[in-house]
Structure formats: C-alpha cells, structure tokens
C-alpha cells in the first residue's frame, strides 16, 4: 500500500475530485484545491510529499504554484497536468522545477505510475537529506576529535621537548661531573705518587746505610777475634 500526502490542484472540481479519489484508493492522503489562492494557502499551512497541479488555473497558472512549492517546500515533488500540451510549456515547467508532465485526459495507470515515481523520488530525497545530515554530524564529530587529538599531540610534543631539554641539561651536568672526577683522580694520583717516591728513596738510603754498618760491625768482630787469638798464642809461648 502506497503512502504519502498529496495536493491536487485543478480549477475543474470534477477532475480534481476524480484524481483525488483514484489516488486515495492507492493509499495516499489527498487534499484538493480548485484555485491557485487556496493551493498557496494550503502550501503555507501544511507540508506535502507531492503536488499535482493543472498548468492553467482561473486565478493563476501552474508554474506559479511550482515556483511557490520550490520556495516553501524544496523537497516536495511537483507534477504538471494540462490539456494544453506543447513542447515549450513542458520544458518551461521542468525548468521551474517540475518532476514530470502529464497531458489531460491521462490514463489512470499512467497517473498512478507517475505519482508513485514522484513519491519514490521524494522518499529518496528525504533519505539522502537524512544521510547527508548524519554525514555532516559525523564529519563534525570527526573534526572535533581531530582538533582534540591535535591538541593532545601538541601538548605531548611540548612535554617531550621539555623532557628533552631537561635531559640535555642533565647530560651536560653528568659530563661536567665526569670531567671534575677525572681531574680529581689525576690530582690525587699525582699527590699519592709524590710521597711514595720519596718514601721509596728514603728506604733505599736507609737500607744502604744499614748494610754498610753491618759490614763494619762484621769486620770489627773478625778483627777482635783475630787479636784475641794472637794474644792467646803469645801467652802460651
């Protein structure tokens, strides 16, 4: 069963009522206007999925109705119906925004088919509009997420730069401490080597002196023993 709200505009009431009844049997919600003024009023008061209007009306023309539909309800589909067919009028109606063009008296099946295609066009247009709105919302969400991500990246980059500068300062401090340590060890080694050299030299001098003294003592001991032996020999003689 079809669905949708329709506005049928025709200054011939019998034609408008007949078309309305046919379309209502297909399941559409149909409103009927027999003048351009009434059609304009209904367009300002209610929203329709499709407007089917005669090209020539007593108080206005169908092109004015189509222009008003495009201004007030851009997503609404317009179909022109007229008994005064011409290539020029058809082209003009299509340029004004009409979806299709029917010639009176039109076949009932053709009327139903054109209206069904118009309603489908309307539904597809509304679905596309909804999808575009959802896409725009998603794009806005993505933009916000990207901005937040960029902000976090900038903050993290600044923090890393600060850490890098701090690390460089620590490295310089460590290098300075290493230089001072090397200088201290060099000075300490020199200071330690100097007294050790003196002590080593003094020990060698003392050792030589002790050796000389030991040699003299030994010589004196041997000399005393020799004299003692000579004295003993002399006494025994």
C-alpha positions as a printed NumPy array, in Angstrom:
array([[  0.   ,   0.   ,   0.   ],
       [  1.341,   3.423,  -1.   ],
       [  1.721,   6.249,   1.492],
       [  2.314,   9.976,   1.287],
       [  0.48 ,  13.294,   1.404],
       [ -0.657,  14.794,  -1.919],
       [ -2.119,  18.13 ,  -3.006],
       [ -4.211,  18.033,  -6.211],
       [ -4.821,  21.46 ,  -7.773],
       [ -7.327,  21.844, -10.657],
       [ -9.959,  24.509, -11.328],
       [-12.267,  21.777, -12.681],
       [-13.629,  20.344,  -9.45 ],
       [-14.829,  17.101, -11.058],
       [-11.348,  16.396, -12.415],
       [ -9.714,  17.217,  -9.078],
       [-12.158,  15.026,  -7.133],
       [-11.783,  12.128,  -9.571],
       [ -7.987,  12.177,  -9.456],
       [ -8.1  ,  12.53 ,  -5.664],
       [-10.363,   9.504,  -5.333],
       [ -8.133,   7.396,  -7.585],
       [ -5.041,   8.297,  -5.592],
       [ -6.789,   7.779,  -2.244],
       [ -7.605,   4.217,  -3.331],
       [ -3.82 ,   3.692,  -3.686],
       [ -3.375,   4.7  ,  -0.041],
       [ -2.359,   8.348,  -0.367],
       [ -3.61 ,  11.145,   1.884],
       [ -5.054,  13.603,  -0.669],
       [ -6.012,  17.274,  -0.27 ],
       [ -7.887,  19.055,  -3.109],
       [ -7.705,  22.701,  -4.183],
       [ -9.762,  24.224,  -7.016],
       [ -7.916,  27.564,  -7.137],
       [ -4.399,  28.866,  -7.046],
       [ -5.1  ,  31.002,  -3.974],
       [ -6.384,  28.03 ,  -1.993],
       [ -3.376,  25.956,  -3.112],
       [ -0.971,  28.695,  -1.936],
       [ -2.757,  28.819,   1.42 ],
       [ -2.506,  25.055,   1.875],
       [  1.201,  25.099,   0.954],
       [  1.872,  27.663,   3.669],
       [ -0.111,  25.685,   6.244],
       [  0.901,  22.07 ,   5.524],
       [  3.761,  20.097,   4.064],
       [  3.127,  17.729,   1.159],
       [  5.152,  14.957,  -0.41 ],
       [  3.803,  15.679,  -3.915],
       [  1.811,  18.444,  -5.625],
       [ -0.17 ,  17.645,  -8.782],
       [ -1.308,  20.884, -10.424],
       [ -3.04 ,  21.927, -13.599],
       [ -0.918,  24.225, -15.755],
       [ -3.758,  26.691, -16.34 ],
       [ -5.942,  27.894, -13.458],
       [ -8.583,  30.619, -13.303],
       [ -6.674,  32.877, -10.869],
       [ -3.068,  31.869, -11.641],
       [ -1.017,  29.278, -13.504],
       [  0.622,  26.02 , -12.547],
       [  4.138,  27.446, -12.979],
       [  3.447,  29.914, -10.157],
       [  2.307,  27.001,  -7.964],
       [  5.502,  25.091,  -8.806],
       [  7.667,  28.133,  -8.007],
       [  5.94 ,  28.518,  -4.64 ],
       [  6.39 ,  24.802,  -3.893],
       [ 10.135,  25.069,  -4.608],
       [ 10.371,  28.121,  -2.355],
       [  8.331,  26.847,   0.592],
       [  8.969,  23.081,   0.377],
       [ 12.117,  22.377,  -1.692],
       [ 11.918,  18.601,  -1.141],
       [  8.307,  18.345,  -2.376],
       [  7.835,  16.822,  -5.849],
       [  5.724,  18.749,  -8.402],
       [  3.863,  17.27 , -11.38 ],
       [  2.131,  19.377, -14.04 ],
       [ -1.17 ,  18.26 , -15.575],
       [ -2.703,  20.123, -18.517],
       [ -4.911,  19.731, -21.542],
       [ -2.928,  22.321, -23.476],
       [  0.185,  20.361, -24.301],
       [  3.135,  21.91 , -26.029],
       [  6.873,  21.275, -26.023],
       [  7.501,  24.82 , -24.873],
       [  5.164,  24.598, -21.873],
       [  6.617,  21.204, -20.869],
       [ 10.191,  22.493, -20.992],
       [  9.229,  25.618, -19.055],
       [  7.514,  23.551, -16.348],
       [ 10.525,  21.287, -15.995],
       [ 12.835,  24.29 , -15.779],
       [ 10.69 ,  25.74 , -12.995],
       [ 11.26 ,  22.533, -11.014],
       [  8.506,  20.148, -12.07 ],
       [  9.373,  16.47 , -11.776],
       [  7.133,  15.288, -14.633],
       [  4.468,  16.391, -17.097],
       [  1.072,  14.737, -17.805],
       [ -1.479,  15.515, -20.535],
       [ -5.226,  15.505, -19.835],
       [ -7.076,  13.293, -20.129],
       [ -4.362,  10.989, -18.846],
       [ -4.54 ,   7.251, -18.404],
       [ -5.275,   6.16 , -14.817],
       [ -2.395,   3.711, -14.767],
       [ -0.071,   6.379, -16.108],
       [ -1.26 ,   8.796, -13.407],
       [ -0.658,   6.192, -10.707],
       [  2.774,   5.289, -12.101],
       [  3.961,   8.916, -12.381],
       [  2.717,   9.736,  -8.867],
       [  4.365,   6.577,  -7.463],
       [  7.673,   7.547,  -9.092],
       [  7.326,  11.057,  -7.728],
       [  6.692,   9.762,  -4.192],
       [  9.673,   7.425,  -4.523],
       [ 11.776,  10.375,  -5.658],
       [ 10.594,  12.325,  -2.62 ],
       [ 11.397,   9.469,  -0.255],
       [ 14.834,   9.006,  -1.778],
       [ 15.435,  12.732,  -1.492],
       [ 14.426,  12.729,   2.177],
       [ 16.597,   9.694,   2.854],
       [ 19.5  ,  11.393,   1.125],
       [ 18.901,  14.55 ,   3.153],
       [ 18.866,  12.493,   6.339],
       [ 22.051,  10.671,   5.339],
       [ 23.717,  13.973,   4.463],
       [ 22.711,  15.388,   7.851],
       [ 24.085,  12.279,   9.564],
       [ 27.252,  12.549,   7.496],
       [ 27.625,  16.211,   8.409],
       [ 27.137,  15.32 ,  12.076],
       [ 29.727,  12.56 ,  11.75 ],
       [ 32.111,  14.946,   9.979],
       [ 31.633,  17.498,  12.729],
       [ 32.335,  14.816,  15.331],
       [ 35.454,  13.786,  13.399],
       [ 36.575,  17.425,  13.182],
       [ 36.126,  17.813,  16.935],
       [ 38.009,  14.561,  17.57 ],
       [ 40.786,  15.656,  15.219],
       [ 41.03 ,  19.01 ,  16.98 ],
       [ 41.155,  17.271,  20.36 ],
       [ 43.741,  14.807,  19.04 ],
       [ 45.836,  17.647,  17.611],
       [ 45.614,  19.477,  20.935],
       [ 46.802,  16.353,  22.767],
       [ 49.608,  15.862,  20.24 ],
       [ 50.715,  19.475,  20.702],
       [ 50.652,  19.103,  24.487],
       [ 52.578,  15.814,  24.304],
       [ 55.081,  17.372,  21.887],
       [ 55.672,  20.301,  24.226],
       [ 56.092,  17.926,  27.161],
       [ 58.578,  15.796,  25.203],
       [ 60.5  ,  18.902,  24.181],
       [ 60.713,  19.972,  27.817],
       [ 61.859,  16.495,  28.823],
       [ 64.438,  16.535,  26.03 ],
       [ 65.785,  19.908,  27.153],
       [ 65.874,  18.678,  30.743],
       [ 67.69 ,  15.51 ,  29.655],
       [ 70.242,  17.575,  27.739],
       [ 70.851,  19.687,  30.855],
       [ 71.344,  16.51 ,  32.925],
       [ 73.755,  15.13 ,  30.341],
       [ 75.791,  18.324,  30.493],
       [ 75.832,  18.109,  34.277],
       [ 76.986,  14.489,  34.121],
       [ 79.683,  15.396,  31.615],
       [ 80.886,  18.181,  33.906],
       [ 80.879,  15.827,  36.89 ],
       [ 82.819,  13.249,  34.884],
       [ 85.354,  15.894,  33.902],
       [ 85.72 ,  17.003,  37.515],
       [ 86.076,  13.368,  38.648],
       [ 88.816,  12.731,  36.103],
       [ 90.615,  15.892,  37.179],
       [ 90.306,  14.938,  40.837],
       [ 91.608,  11.407,  40.229],
       [ 94.523,  12.781,  38.239],
       [ 95.443,  15.205,  41.003],
       [ 95.006,  12.554,  43.704],
       [ 97.179,  10.099,  41.795],
       [ 99.902,  12.688,  41.415],
       [ 99.752,  13.593,  45.087],
       [ 99.916,   9.937,  46.089],
       [102.792,   9.164,  43.767],
       [104.982,  12.017,  45.084],
       [105.228,  10.88 ,  48.789],
       [105.53 ,   7.251,  47.757],
       [108.527,   8.096,  45.614],
       [110.13 ,   9.987,  48.497],
       [109.494,   7.173,  50.938],
       [110.871,   4.629,  48.478],
       [114.046,   6.698,  48.045],
       [114.487,   7.188,  51.778],
       [114.002,   3.472,  52.404],
       [116.7  ,   2.661,  49.875],
       [119.118,   5.133,  51.567],
       [118.43 ,   3.644,  54.993],
       [118.884,   0.15 ,  53.628],
       [122.273,   1.033,  52.188],
       [123.365,   2.613,  55.465],
       [122.281,  -0.436,  57.417],
       [124.202,  -2.662,  55.045],
       [127.37 ,  -0.572,  55.475],
       [127.047,  -0.654,  59.227],
       [126.53 ,  -4.382,  59.192],
       [129.651,  -4.746,  57.103],
       [131.716,  -2.602,  59.512],
       [130.437,  -4.486,  62.536],
       [131.37 ,  -7.759,  60.931],
       [134.805,  -6.525,  60.106],
       [135.343,  -5.292,  63.666],
       [134.193,  -8.601,  65.047],
       [136.614, -10.547,  62.932],
       [139.368,  -8.163,  63.782],
       [138.742,  -8.582,  67.53 ],
       [138.696, -12.32 ,  67.262],
       [141.989, -12.286,  65.373],
       [143.651, -10.138,  68.034],
       [142.345, -12.431,  70.726],
       [143.833, -15.426,  69.003],
       [147.187, -13.725,  68.654],
       [147.22 , -12.813,  72.351],
       [146.428, -16.341,  73.337],
       [149.198, -17.631,  71.21 ],
       [151.634, -15.157,  72.716],
       [150.765, -16.175,  76.298],
       [151.116, -19.78 ,  75.604],
       [154.58 , -19.251,  74.282]])
